[in-house]
Amino acid sequence: MSRTGVFVCHCGSNIAGALDVERVAAAAGKLPGVRYAASYKYMCSEQGQQLVKDAIAEHELDRIVIASCSPRMHENTFRKLLKDTPVNPYMLEIANIREQCAWVHADREQATEKAVDLVRMAVAKVAKNKPLHSSFIPVHKKALVIGAGIAGIQAALDIADAGYEVTLLEKESSIGGHMVMLDKTFPTLDCSACISTPKMSEVAAHPNITLMTGSTVESVGGYVGNFDVAIRQKARYVNHDICTGCGLCETKCPAKVTSEFNQALCTRTAVFRPFPQAVPAKPVIDPESCRKLIGKAKCGVCQAVCPLGAIDFEDKDKLITDTYGAIVVATGYELVDWAPLYPEYGGGKYSDVITGLQYERLVNASGPTEGKILRPSDKSVPKDVVIVKCVGSRDKKKGRAYCSRACCMYSAKHAHQILEKIPGARVTVFYMDVRTPGKNYEEFYDRAREDGARYVRGRVAKIFRENGKLICRGEDTLLGRGVEVPADMVILETAMTPAQDIRELCAKLTISTDEYGWVQEAHPKLRPVETQTAGVYLAGACQGPKDIPDTVAQAGAAAAKVCILFSKNEIEGSPMISAVDENKCCGCSACVRVCPYRAVMLEEIDSRELSGAVKRQVARVNAGLCQGCGACAASCRTGAIDLLGFTNAQILKEVDALCL
Amino acid sequence: MPVNKKWMPKILAFCCNWCTYTGADLAGLNRMKYPADVRVLRVPCSSRVNPQFVLRAFQKGCDGVMVCGCHPGDCHYTSGNYYTRRRFMVLKEMLEFNGIEPERFQTRWISGSEAAKFRDTVAEVSELVTKLGPNTVFNERRAENV
């Protein structure tokens, strides 16, 4: 028989004012298994806690029920108190007679009756409680950062500076992401490369950072503190241990394909560095355009000219596995492929209709035109430029209802740059709203208008060619009439969209995405850089459209979360997780299928049956992965898997106690 | 106890710890008033609720049962409430087949911020069940078998 102690809290007049606490305590004293029942003014106070300790000693209590405020408030307080007593901290139940009784019922009689019921349920449940003990999981103090744009770079640097090892993964052949492609950054007009390339070199030189370019995540196993990650490093065909990055091969390579870094505005060779300041500053061979590797020609010119013999056509993909304690996802964004979505804008047939990112390359001093704004079709200087905002965003018909957030600011920057660089230029910006919520953002937008940018409120409905001009036809919704603006060049400020392979990566990490593919944070306000999976954090635009300052801030926050995790040698896991009774388990795997954390697995065991020794499958719970939701317990046909702390027996006793 | 006391139903509400239980706490914090005939049973997730628990409650004479969790898509454990939705769609049909009025069993989604929705839902279910009167289905069934 259990020896339960029941303590009814007055909570000043919060509870005692609304119901008869003495009657509740008296009724509790008569319940089966209850050895002691009392009420006190404030159970959570020092004196109240002492009362519990004294009663445990005097009446040899082995389990406790506290009737007080919500367990979300003080369950931990009382668990802590029990740590100093012979009673296990999990031999405790809280009856919520404040938030869910005293405060919500006006009738004193009814409230008292309900409180008695709630105490009876808790007493019945606690009789079935079993002592539980926390498990401790060791923390492997090495972090994996996926994606080496500015978010990943910042997160990696912060973690590495705190003294922990970091592996920084990048699928392209150089780190830097989108930020190094930009010319200037708003609102200060800092040169983007000038502020990001020093960070890139810092990454390359940092003793705590291992840089892995051309690499992707192949598989992820394990759990917080102990993720087993397999990384695929694509064949480079250039031995970077030997290569000095002299660049001779690049000058001799005969294969020419469009440059991804320069947004198809010029070409690159098959053996290439995407841009001069690339990190690592050594080339790789693109197997899809190399004449020798696609087998079209003998070629091999690079191999012949390389003075060090660094070219290796036999290079193969490598699979590298390592254990990481924490993972930061920083995979960034892509720009929406606007051409198929917008046949009304020519669908890509007018070469002078370009994207904002193409413009960034045009205006950049290291870009294809060395910084001169020349339109792609005839390399002439455009005098009339139209900027169209919200291309692909804020339009449900085009599939994206969200605001892409950075475009209002960079379109103001584009307007400013054109008016500054081209004398006599006329810039028209078609907008839906102008959103400038950031430090010095509104001032920057004012400046663009003072420079002479003409803002027209409305969407462009059609772009067509007439007399050598691109005519942008739309509506000025403020004047309520149609407008046609002739342009030499049109810049489309296209929407940010999640990286194409993000869902695949999220499935490997068991984290979720929203309807568009942006990675879901654990809580939109209070846990913005954490995910549902413990030990996996978010930085930058993979979570949603973001500008650079916000991305850098979030990367720092994610790094801080990693450092908090790494500040401990082991983490305490909740003992309220699932457990399997192997004798009852029939190995049907229903629990394996419903588990959102892949915490339940089938394992073969040796078993003695009537027919002799056999091998059979049973479910096993990984204590590091299980979060204690109990979906498995409700799915189990034989009642073999149960959730500790909320077992079938405990809940059924509660139900029975209510229905007395 | 006075004999002429008005009959009050017994309603059991399984509430998930992260959404509905929090919403119920918030209703208390805001001192919202609702009928005193509902008893909340806290579970970590609505997917923890085995349909057998609901059956047991009705069998033991509970007049109404609610299973409440986070809104679909907002589950603290990512996907738990999707299982809840499917499991209890099936159970509801089975209960109806056995003569339990559909109003007696409710699956509702109430988030941690929806205190008013918690209050309104409890009031609504309480009114529905009060109208139906005591649940005697399983008692009668038992008598037939004797």
GROMACS .gro file of N, CA, C and O in nm, chain A residues 14 70-72 75 96 99-100 103-106 110 113-114 117 121 532 593-594 596-597 627-631 633-635 642-643 646-648 651-652 654-656 658-660, chain B residues 5 8 10 12 14 17 21-22 24-25 27-29 31-36 38-45 47-50 53 56-57 60 62 75-79 83 87:
model
  344
   14ASN      N    1  -0.589   3.325  -0.299
   14ASN     CA    2  -0.614   3.288  -0.438
   14ASN      C    3  -0.696   3.160  -0.448
   14ASN      O    4  -0.787   3.150  -0.529
   70SER      N    5  -0.081   2.560  -1.120
   70SER     CA    6  -0.055   2.471  -1.234
   70SER      C    7   0.083   2.404  -1.222
   70SER      O    8   0.178   2.466  -1.177
   71PRO      N    9   0.093   2.277  -1.263
   71PRO     CA   10   0.224   2.212  -1.261
   71PRO      C   11   0.325   2.284  -1.350
   71PRO      O   12   0.446   2.272  -1.331
   72ARG      N   13   0.276   2.359  -1.446
   72ARG     CA   14   0.367   2.436  -1.532
   72ARG      C   15   0.437   2.544  -1.451
   72ARG      O   16   0.537   2.598  -1.494
   75GLU      N   17   0.589   2.259  -1.057
   75GLU     CA   18   0.623   2.117  -1.054
   75GLU      C   19   0.773   2.101  -1.027
   75GLU      O   20   0.815   2.020  -0.945
   96ASN      N   21  -0.406   2.069  -1.009
   96ASN     CA   22  -0.414   2.211  -1.044
   96ASN      C   23  -0.547   2.269  -0.996
   96ASN      O   24  -0.646   2.270  -1.068
   99GLU      N   25  -0.538   2.765  -1.129
   99GLU     CA   26  -0.572   2.809  -1.265
   99GLU      C   27  -0.695   2.738  -1.320
   99GLU      O   28  -0.771   2.795  -1.396
  100GLN      N   29  -0.709   2.607  -1.287
  100GLN     CA   30  -0.818   2.533  -1.350
  100GLN      C   31  -0.932   2.503  -1.253
  100GLN      O   32  -1.011   2.413  -1.278
  103TRP      N   33  -0.977   2.985  -0.983
  103TRP     CA   34  -0.986   3.109  -1.059
  103TRP      C   35  -1.097   3.111  -1.165
  103TRP      O   36  -1.125   3.214  -1.223
  104VAL      N   37  -1.153   2.995  -1.193
  104VAL     CA   38  -1.247   2.992  -1.305
  104VAL      C   39  -1.391   2.959  -1.266
  104VAL      O   40  -1.478   2.956  -1.352
  105HIS      N   41  -1.411   2.929  -1.137
  105HIS     CA   42  -1.547   2.894  -1.097
  105HIS      C   43  -1.596   2.989  -0.988
  105HIS      O   44  -1.526   3.013  -0.890
  106ALA      N   45  -1.717   3.041  -1.006
  106ALA     CA   46  -1.770   3.139  -0.913
  106ALA      C   47  -1.838   3.072  -0.793
  106ALA      O   48  -1.840   3.127  -0.684
  110GLN      N   49  -1.934   2.423  -0.583
  110GLN     CA   50  -1.891   2.348  -0.701
  110GLN      C   51  -1.739   2.344  -0.713
  110GLN      O   52  -1.681   2.241  -0.748
  113GLU      N   53  -1.603   2.092  -0.465
  113GLU     CA   54  -1.627   1.956  -0.513
  113GLU      C   55  -1.529   1.918  -0.623
  113GLU      O   56  -1.475   1.808  -0.627
  114LYS      N   57  -1.507   2.013  -0.716
  114LYS     CA   58  -1.415   1.986  -0.827
  114LYS      C   59  -1.273   1.967  -0.774
  114LYS      O   60  -1.201   1.877  -0.819
  117ASP      N   61  -1.232   1.628  -0.648
  117ASP     CA   62  -1.217   1.535  -0.761
  117ASP      C   63  -1.075   1.537  -0.816
  117ASP      O   64  -1.015   1.433  -0.844
  121MET      N   65  -0.807   1.235  -0.832
  121MET     CA   66  -0.741   1.188  -0.953
  121MET      C   67  -0.590   1.182  -0.934
  121MET      O   68  -0.523   1.087  -0.974
  532GLN      N   69   1.271   2.185  -3.367
  532GLN     CA   70   1.205   2.083  -3.286
  532GLN      C   71   1.303   1.974  -3.244
  532GLN      O   72   1.280   1.902  -3.148
  593ARG      N   73   0.680   0.347  -3.669
  593ARG     CA   74   0.624   0.430  -3.775
  593ARG      C   75   0.567   0.562  -3.723
  593ARG      O   76   0.573   0.663  -3.793
  594VAL      N   77   0.511   0.564  -3.602
  594VAL     CA   78   0.450   0.689  -3.556
  594VAL      C   79   0.550   0.784  -3.491
  594VAL      O   80   0.521   0.902  -3.474
  596PRO      N   81   0.791   1.062  -3.427
  596PRO     CA   82   0.840   1.173  -3.509
  596PRO      C   83   0.991   1.194  -3.498
  596PRO      O   84   1.048   1.274  -3.571
  597TYR      N   85   1.055   1.127  -3.404
  597TYR     CA   86   1.199   1.152  -3.380
  597TYR      C   87   1.286   1.033  -3.420
  597TYR      O   88   1.405   1.033  -3.391
  627GLN      N   89   1.150   1.223  -2.700
  627GLN     CA   90   1.111   1.349  -2.638
  627GLN      C   91   0.989   1.331  -2.547
  627GLN      O   92   0.941   1.428  -2.490
  628GLY      N   93   0.938   1.208  -2.537
  628GLY     CA   94   0.829   1.182  -2.443
  628GLY      C   95   0.692   1.227  -2.485
  628GLY      O   96   0.615   1.274  -2.402
  629CYS      N   97   0.657   1.214  -2.613
  629CYS     CA   98   0.524   1.257  -2.656
  629CYS      C   99   0.421   1.149  -2.630
  629CYS      O  100   0.304   1.179  -2.605
  630GLY      N  101   0.461   1.022  -2.639
  630GLY     CA  102   0.368   0.914  -2.609
  630GLY      C  103   0.287   0.864  -2.727
  630GLY      O  104   0.197   0.781  -2.709
  631ALA      N  105   0.318   0.912  -2.848
  631ALA     CA  106   0.244   0.864  -2.966
  631ALA      C  107   0.259   0.714  -2.981
  631ALA      O  108   0.166   0.644  -3.021
  633ALA      N  109   0.305   0.492  -2.742
  633ALA     CA  110   0.232   0.418  -2.639
  633ALA      C  111   0.087   0.397  -2.681
  633ALA      O  112   0.029   0.291  -2.659
  634ALA      N  113   0.028   0.501  -2.745
  634ALA     CA  114  -0.111   0.488  -2.786
  634ALA      C  115  -0.125   0.399  -2.910
  634ALA      O  116  -0.233   0.351  -2.939
  635SER      N  117  -0.013   0.379  -2.981
  635SER     CA  118  -0.022   0.297  -3.102
  635SER      C  119   0.001   0.149  -3.074
  635SER      O  120  -0.024   0.065  -3.159
  642ASP      N  121   0.535   0.189  -2.327
  642ASP     CA  122   0.459   0.276  -2.238
  642ASP      C  123   0.539   0.401  -2.211
  642ASP      O  124   0.663   0.401  -2.223
  643LEU      N  125   0.471   0.509  -2.176
  643LEU     CA  126   0.541   0.635  -2.150
  643LEU      C  127   0.558   0.653  -2.000
  643LEU      O  128   0.459   0.669  -1.928
  646PHE      N  129   0.358   0.895  -1.760
  646PHE     CA  130   0.220   0.898  -1.809
  646PHE      C  131   0.185   0.758  -1.859
  646PHE      O  132   0.152   0.739  -1.975
  647THR      N  133   0.199   0.658  -1.773
  647THR     CA  134   0.177   0.521  -1.818
  647THR      C  135   0.028   0.493  -1.835
  647THR      O  136  -0.057   0.566  -1.782
  648ASN      N  137  -0.003   0.387  -1.908
  648ASN     CA  138  -0.143   0.346  -1.925
  648ASN      C  139  -0.207   0.327  -1.789
  648ASN      O  140  -0.320   0.372  -1.765
  651ILE      N  141  -0.284   0.669  -1.616
  651ILE     CA  142  -0.395   0.745  -1.675
  651ILE      C  143  -0.529   0.675  -1.650
  651ILE      O  144  -0.628   0.739  -1.616
  652LEU      N  145  -0.530   0.542  -1.662
  652LEU     CA  146  -0.655   0.470  -1.636
  652LEU      C  147  -0.701   0.488  -1.492
  652LEU      O  148  -0.820   0.502  -1.465
  654GLU      N  149  -0.646   0.750  -1.313
  654GLU     CA  150  -0.701   0.886  -1.305
  654GLU      C  151  -0.844   0.888  -1.357
  654GLU      O  152  -0.932   0.951  -1.298
  655VAL      N  153  -0.865   0.821  -1.471
  655VAL     CA  154  -0.999   0.817  -1.530
  655VAL      C  155  -1.096   0.751  -1.432
  655VAL      O  156  -1.204   0.804  -1.405
  656ASP      N  157  -1.055   0.638  -1.377
  656ASP     CA  158  -1.142   0.568  -1.281
  656ASP      C  159  -1.175   0.656  -1.162
  656ASP      O  160  -1.288   0.658  -1.115
  658LEU      N  161  -1.198   0.971  -1.141
  658LEU     CA  162  -1.294   1.077  -1.173
  658LEU      C  163  -1.435   1.019  -1.176
  658LEU      O  164  -1.530   1.083  -1.134
  659CYS      N  165  -1.448   0.895  -1.227
  659CYS     CA  166  -1.581   0.840  -1.253
  659CYS      C  167  -1.642   0.772  -1.132
  659CYS      O  168  -1.746   0.709  -1.143
  660LEU      N  169  -1.576   0.779  -1.019
  660LEU     CA  170  -1.626   0.713  -0.897
  660LEU      C  171  -1.773   0.741  -0.872
  660LEU      O  172  -1.817   0.855  -0.887
  665LYS      N  173  -3.061   1.852  -0.552
  665LYS     CA  174  -2.950   1.921  -0.618
  665LYS      C  175  -2.956   1.898  -0.769
  665LYS      O  176  -2.982   1.787  -0.815
  668MET      N  177  -2.540   1.754  -1.246
  668MET     CA  178  -2.431   1.812  -1.325
  668MET      C  179  -2.355   1.701  -1.394
  668MET      O  180  -2.325   1.599  -1.332
  670LYS      N  181  -2.047   1.487  -1.574
  670LYS     CA  182  -1.905   1.470  -1.548
  670LYS      C  183  -1.836   1.466  -1.683
  670LYS      O  184  -1.864   1.376  -1.764
  672LEU      N  185  -1.473   1.469  -1.888
  672LEU     CA  186  -1.328   1.453  -1.876
  672LEU      C  187  -1.263   1.515  -2.000
  672LEU      O  188  -1.303   1.486  -2.112
  674PHE      N  189  -0.906   1.543  -2.188
  674PHE     CA  190  -0.763   1.513  -2.204
  674PHE      C  191  -0.702   1.633  -2.274
  674PHE      O  192  -0.741   1.666  -2.386
  677ASN      N  193  -0.015   1.907  -2.293
  677ASN     CA  194   0.059   1.995  -2.204
  677ASN      C  195   0.096   2.127  -2.269
  677ASN      O  196   0.103   2.230  -2.203
  681TYR      N  197  -0.362   2.264  -2.240
  681TYR     CA  198  -0.343   2.279  -2.095
  681TYR      C  199  -0.295   2.420  -2.063
  681TYR      O  200  -0.341   2.483  -1.968
  682THR      N  201  -0.205   2.471  -2.146
  682THR     CA  202  -0.156   2.608  -2.129
  682THR      C  203  -0.269   2.708  -2.150
  682THR      O  204  -0.280   2.808  -2.078
  684ALA      N  205  -0.582   2.651  -2.095
  684ALA     CA  206  -0.670   2.641  -1.979
  684ALA      C  207  -0.611   2.719  -1.862
  684ALA      O  208  -0.682   2.787  -1.788
  685ASP      N  209  -0.477   2.711  -1.847
  685ASP     CA  210  -0.411   2.790  -1.742
  685ASP      C  211  -0.430   2.940  -1.766
  685ASP      O  212  -0.453   3.017  -1.673
  687ALA      N  213  -0.675   3.080  -1.923
  687ALA     CA  214  -0.814   3.116  -1.891
  687ALA      C  215  -0.825   3.146  -1.741
  687ALA      O  216  -0.893   3.240  -1.700
  688GLY      N  217  -0.753   3.067  -1.659
  688GLY     CA  218  -0.753   3.091  -1.516
  688GLY      C  219  -0.686   3.223  -1.482
  688GLY      O  220  -0.737   3.304  -1.405
  689LEU      N  221  -0.573   3.246  -1.545
  689LEU     CA  222  -0.497   3.368  -1.521
  689LEU      C  223  -0.581   3.491  -1.553
  689LEU      O  224  -0.572   3.593  -1.486
  691ARG      N  225  -0.897   3.497  -1.521
  691ARG     CA  226  -1.018   3.483  -1.438
  691ARG      C  227  -1.144   3.470  -1.522
  691ARG      O  228  -1.249   3.524  -1.489
  692MET      N  229  -1.135   3.396  -1.632
  692MET     CA  230  -1.255   3.369  -1.712
  692MET      C  231  -1.338   3.264  -1.637
  692MET      O  232  -1.283   3.177  -1.573
  693LYS      N  233  -1.469   3.272  -1.649
  693LYS     CA  234  -1.554   3.177  -1.577
  693LYS      C  235  -1.613   3.075  -1.674
  693LYS      O  236  -1.658   3.112  -1.782
  694TYR      N  237  -1.611   2.948  -1.634
  694TYR     CA  238  -1.678   2.845  -1.714
  694TYR      C  239  -1.736   2.739  -1.622
  694TYR      O  240  -1.700   2.733  -1.504
  695PRO      N  241  -1.827   2.654  -1.674
  695PRO     CA  242  -1.895   2.557  -1.587
  695PRO      C  243  -1.796   2.465  -1.516
  695PRO      O  244  -1.693   2.429  -1.571
  696ALA      N  245  -1.830   2.425  -1.392
  696ALA     CA  246  -1.737   2.349  -1.308
  696ALA      C  247  -1.749   2.199  -1.332
  696ALA      O  248  -1.705   2.120  -1.250
  698VAL      N  249  -1.615   2.024  -1.587
  698VAL     CA  250  -1.508   1.964  -1.664
  698VAL      C  251  -1.386   1.940  -1.575
  698VAL      O  252  -1.353   2.022  -1.489
  699ARG      N  253  -1.323   1.823  -1.593
  699ARG     CA  254  -1.199   1.791  -1.519
  699ARG      C  255  -1.090   1.767  -1.622
  699ARG      O  256  -1.107   1.682  -1.710
  700VAL      N  257  -0.982   1.840  -1.609
  700VAL     CA  258  -0.874   1.827  -1.707
  700VAL      C  259  -0.775   1.720  -1.664
  700VAL      O  260  -0.733   1.715  -1.549
  701LEU      N  261  -0.740   1.632  -1.759
  701LEU     CA  262  -0.638   1.532  -1.735
  701LEU      C  263  -0.520   1.567  -1.826
  701LEU      O  264  -0.535   1.571  -1.948
  702ARG      N  265  -0.406   1.597  -1.766
  702ARG     CA  266  -0.292   1.645  -1.845
  702ARG      C  267  -0.217   1.529  -1.910
  702ARG      O  268  -0.181   1.432  -1.842
  703VAL      N  269  -0.191   1.539  -2.039
  703VAL     CA  270  -0.108   1.442  -2.111
  703VAL      C  271  -0.002   1.522  -2.188
  703VAL      O  272  -0.024   1.639  -2.219
  704PRO      N  273   0.115   1.462  -2.218
  704PRO     CA  274   0.217   1.540  -2.288
  704PRO      C  275   0.170   1.584  -2.426
  704PRO      O  276   0.199   1.694  -2.469
  705CYS      N  277   0.097   1.497  -2.494
  705CYS     CA  278   0.056   1.526  -2.632
  705CYS      C  279  -0.078   1.457  -2.652
  705CYS      O  280  -0.103   1.351  -2.592
  707SER      N  281  -0.158   1.286  -2.883
  707SER     CA  282  -0.133   1.153  -2.940
  707SER      C  283  -0.104   1.049  -2.832
  707SER      O  284  -0.096   0.931  -2.860
  708ARG      N  285  -0.085   1.093  -2.707
  708ARG     CA  286  -0.067   0.998  -2.598
  708ARG      C  287  -0.198   0.931  -2.561
  708ARG      O  288  -0.200   0.827  -2.497
  709VAL      N  289  -0.310   0.995  -2.598
  709VAL     CA  290  -0.441   0.946  -2.554
  709VAL      C  291  -0.478   0.821  -2.633
  709VAL      O  292  -0.503   0.827  -2.753
  710ASN      N  293  -0.477   0.710  -2.565
  710ASN     CA  294  -0.518   0.585  -2.625
  710ASN      C  295  -0.670   0.583  -2.631
  710ASN      O  296  -0.735   0.616  -2.533
  713PHE      N  297  -0.863   0.481  -2.334
  713PHE     CA  298  -0.888   0.569  -2.218
  713PHE      C  299  -1.028   0.630  -2.230
  713PHE      O  300  -1.100   0.645  -2.132
  716ARG      N  301  -1.288   0.370  -2.160
  716ARG     CA  302  -1.294   0.343  -2.016
  716ARG      C  303  -1.377   0.449  -1.946
  716ARG      O  304  -1.459   0.418  -1.860
  717ALA      N  305  -1.357   0.576  -1.986
  717ALA     CA  306  -1.431   0.685  -1.922
  717ALA      C  307  -1.581   0.667  -1.944
  717ALA      O  308  -1.659   0.678  -1.850
  720LYS      N  309  -1.717   0.380  -1.745
  720LYS     CA  310  -1.728   0.404  -1.602
  720LYS      C  311  -1.832   0.510  -1.571
  720LYS      O  312  -1.842   0.557  -1.458
  722CYS      N  313  -1.874   0.828  -1.736
  722CYS     CA  314  -1.846   0.967  -1.770
  722CYS      C  315  -1.952   1.014  -1.871
  722CYS      O  316  -1.991   0.938  -1.959
  735CYS      N  317   0.174   2.105  -3.373
  735CYS     CA  318   0.205   2.010  -3.265
  735CYS      C  319   0.347   2.032  -3.214
  735CYS      O  320   0.440   2.047  -3.292
  736HIS      N  321   0.360   2.034  -3.082
  736HIS     CA  322   0.492   2.050  -3.020
  736HIS      C  323   0.585   1.938  -3.064
  736HIS      O  324   0.705   1.955  -3.073
  737TYR      N  325   0.526   1.821  -3.088
  737TYR     CA  326   0.605   1.706  -3.132
  737TYR      C  327   0.589   1.683  -3.282
  737TYR      O  328   0.592   1.570  -3.328
  738THR      N  329   0.567   1.787  -3.356
  738THR     CA  330   0.558   1.787  -3.502
  738THR      C  331   0.431   1.723  -3.560
  738THR      O  332   0.357   1.788  -3.633
  739SER      N  333   0.406   1.597  -3.525
  739SER     CA  334   0.301   1.527  -3.599
  739SER      C  335   0.199   1.458  -3.511
  739SER      O  336   0.109   1.392  -3.561
  743TYR      N  337  -0.207   1.206  -3.574
  743TYR     CA  338  -0.248   1.072  -3.532
  743TYR      C  339  -0.377   1.082  -3.451
  743TYR      O  340  -0.469   1.002  -3.467
  747ARG      N  341  -0.710   0.878  -3.530
  747ARG     CA  342  -0.756   0.777  -3.434
  747ARG      C  343  -0.897   0.805  -3.387
  747ARG      O  344  -0.980   0.717  -3.377
   0.00000   0.00000   0.00000
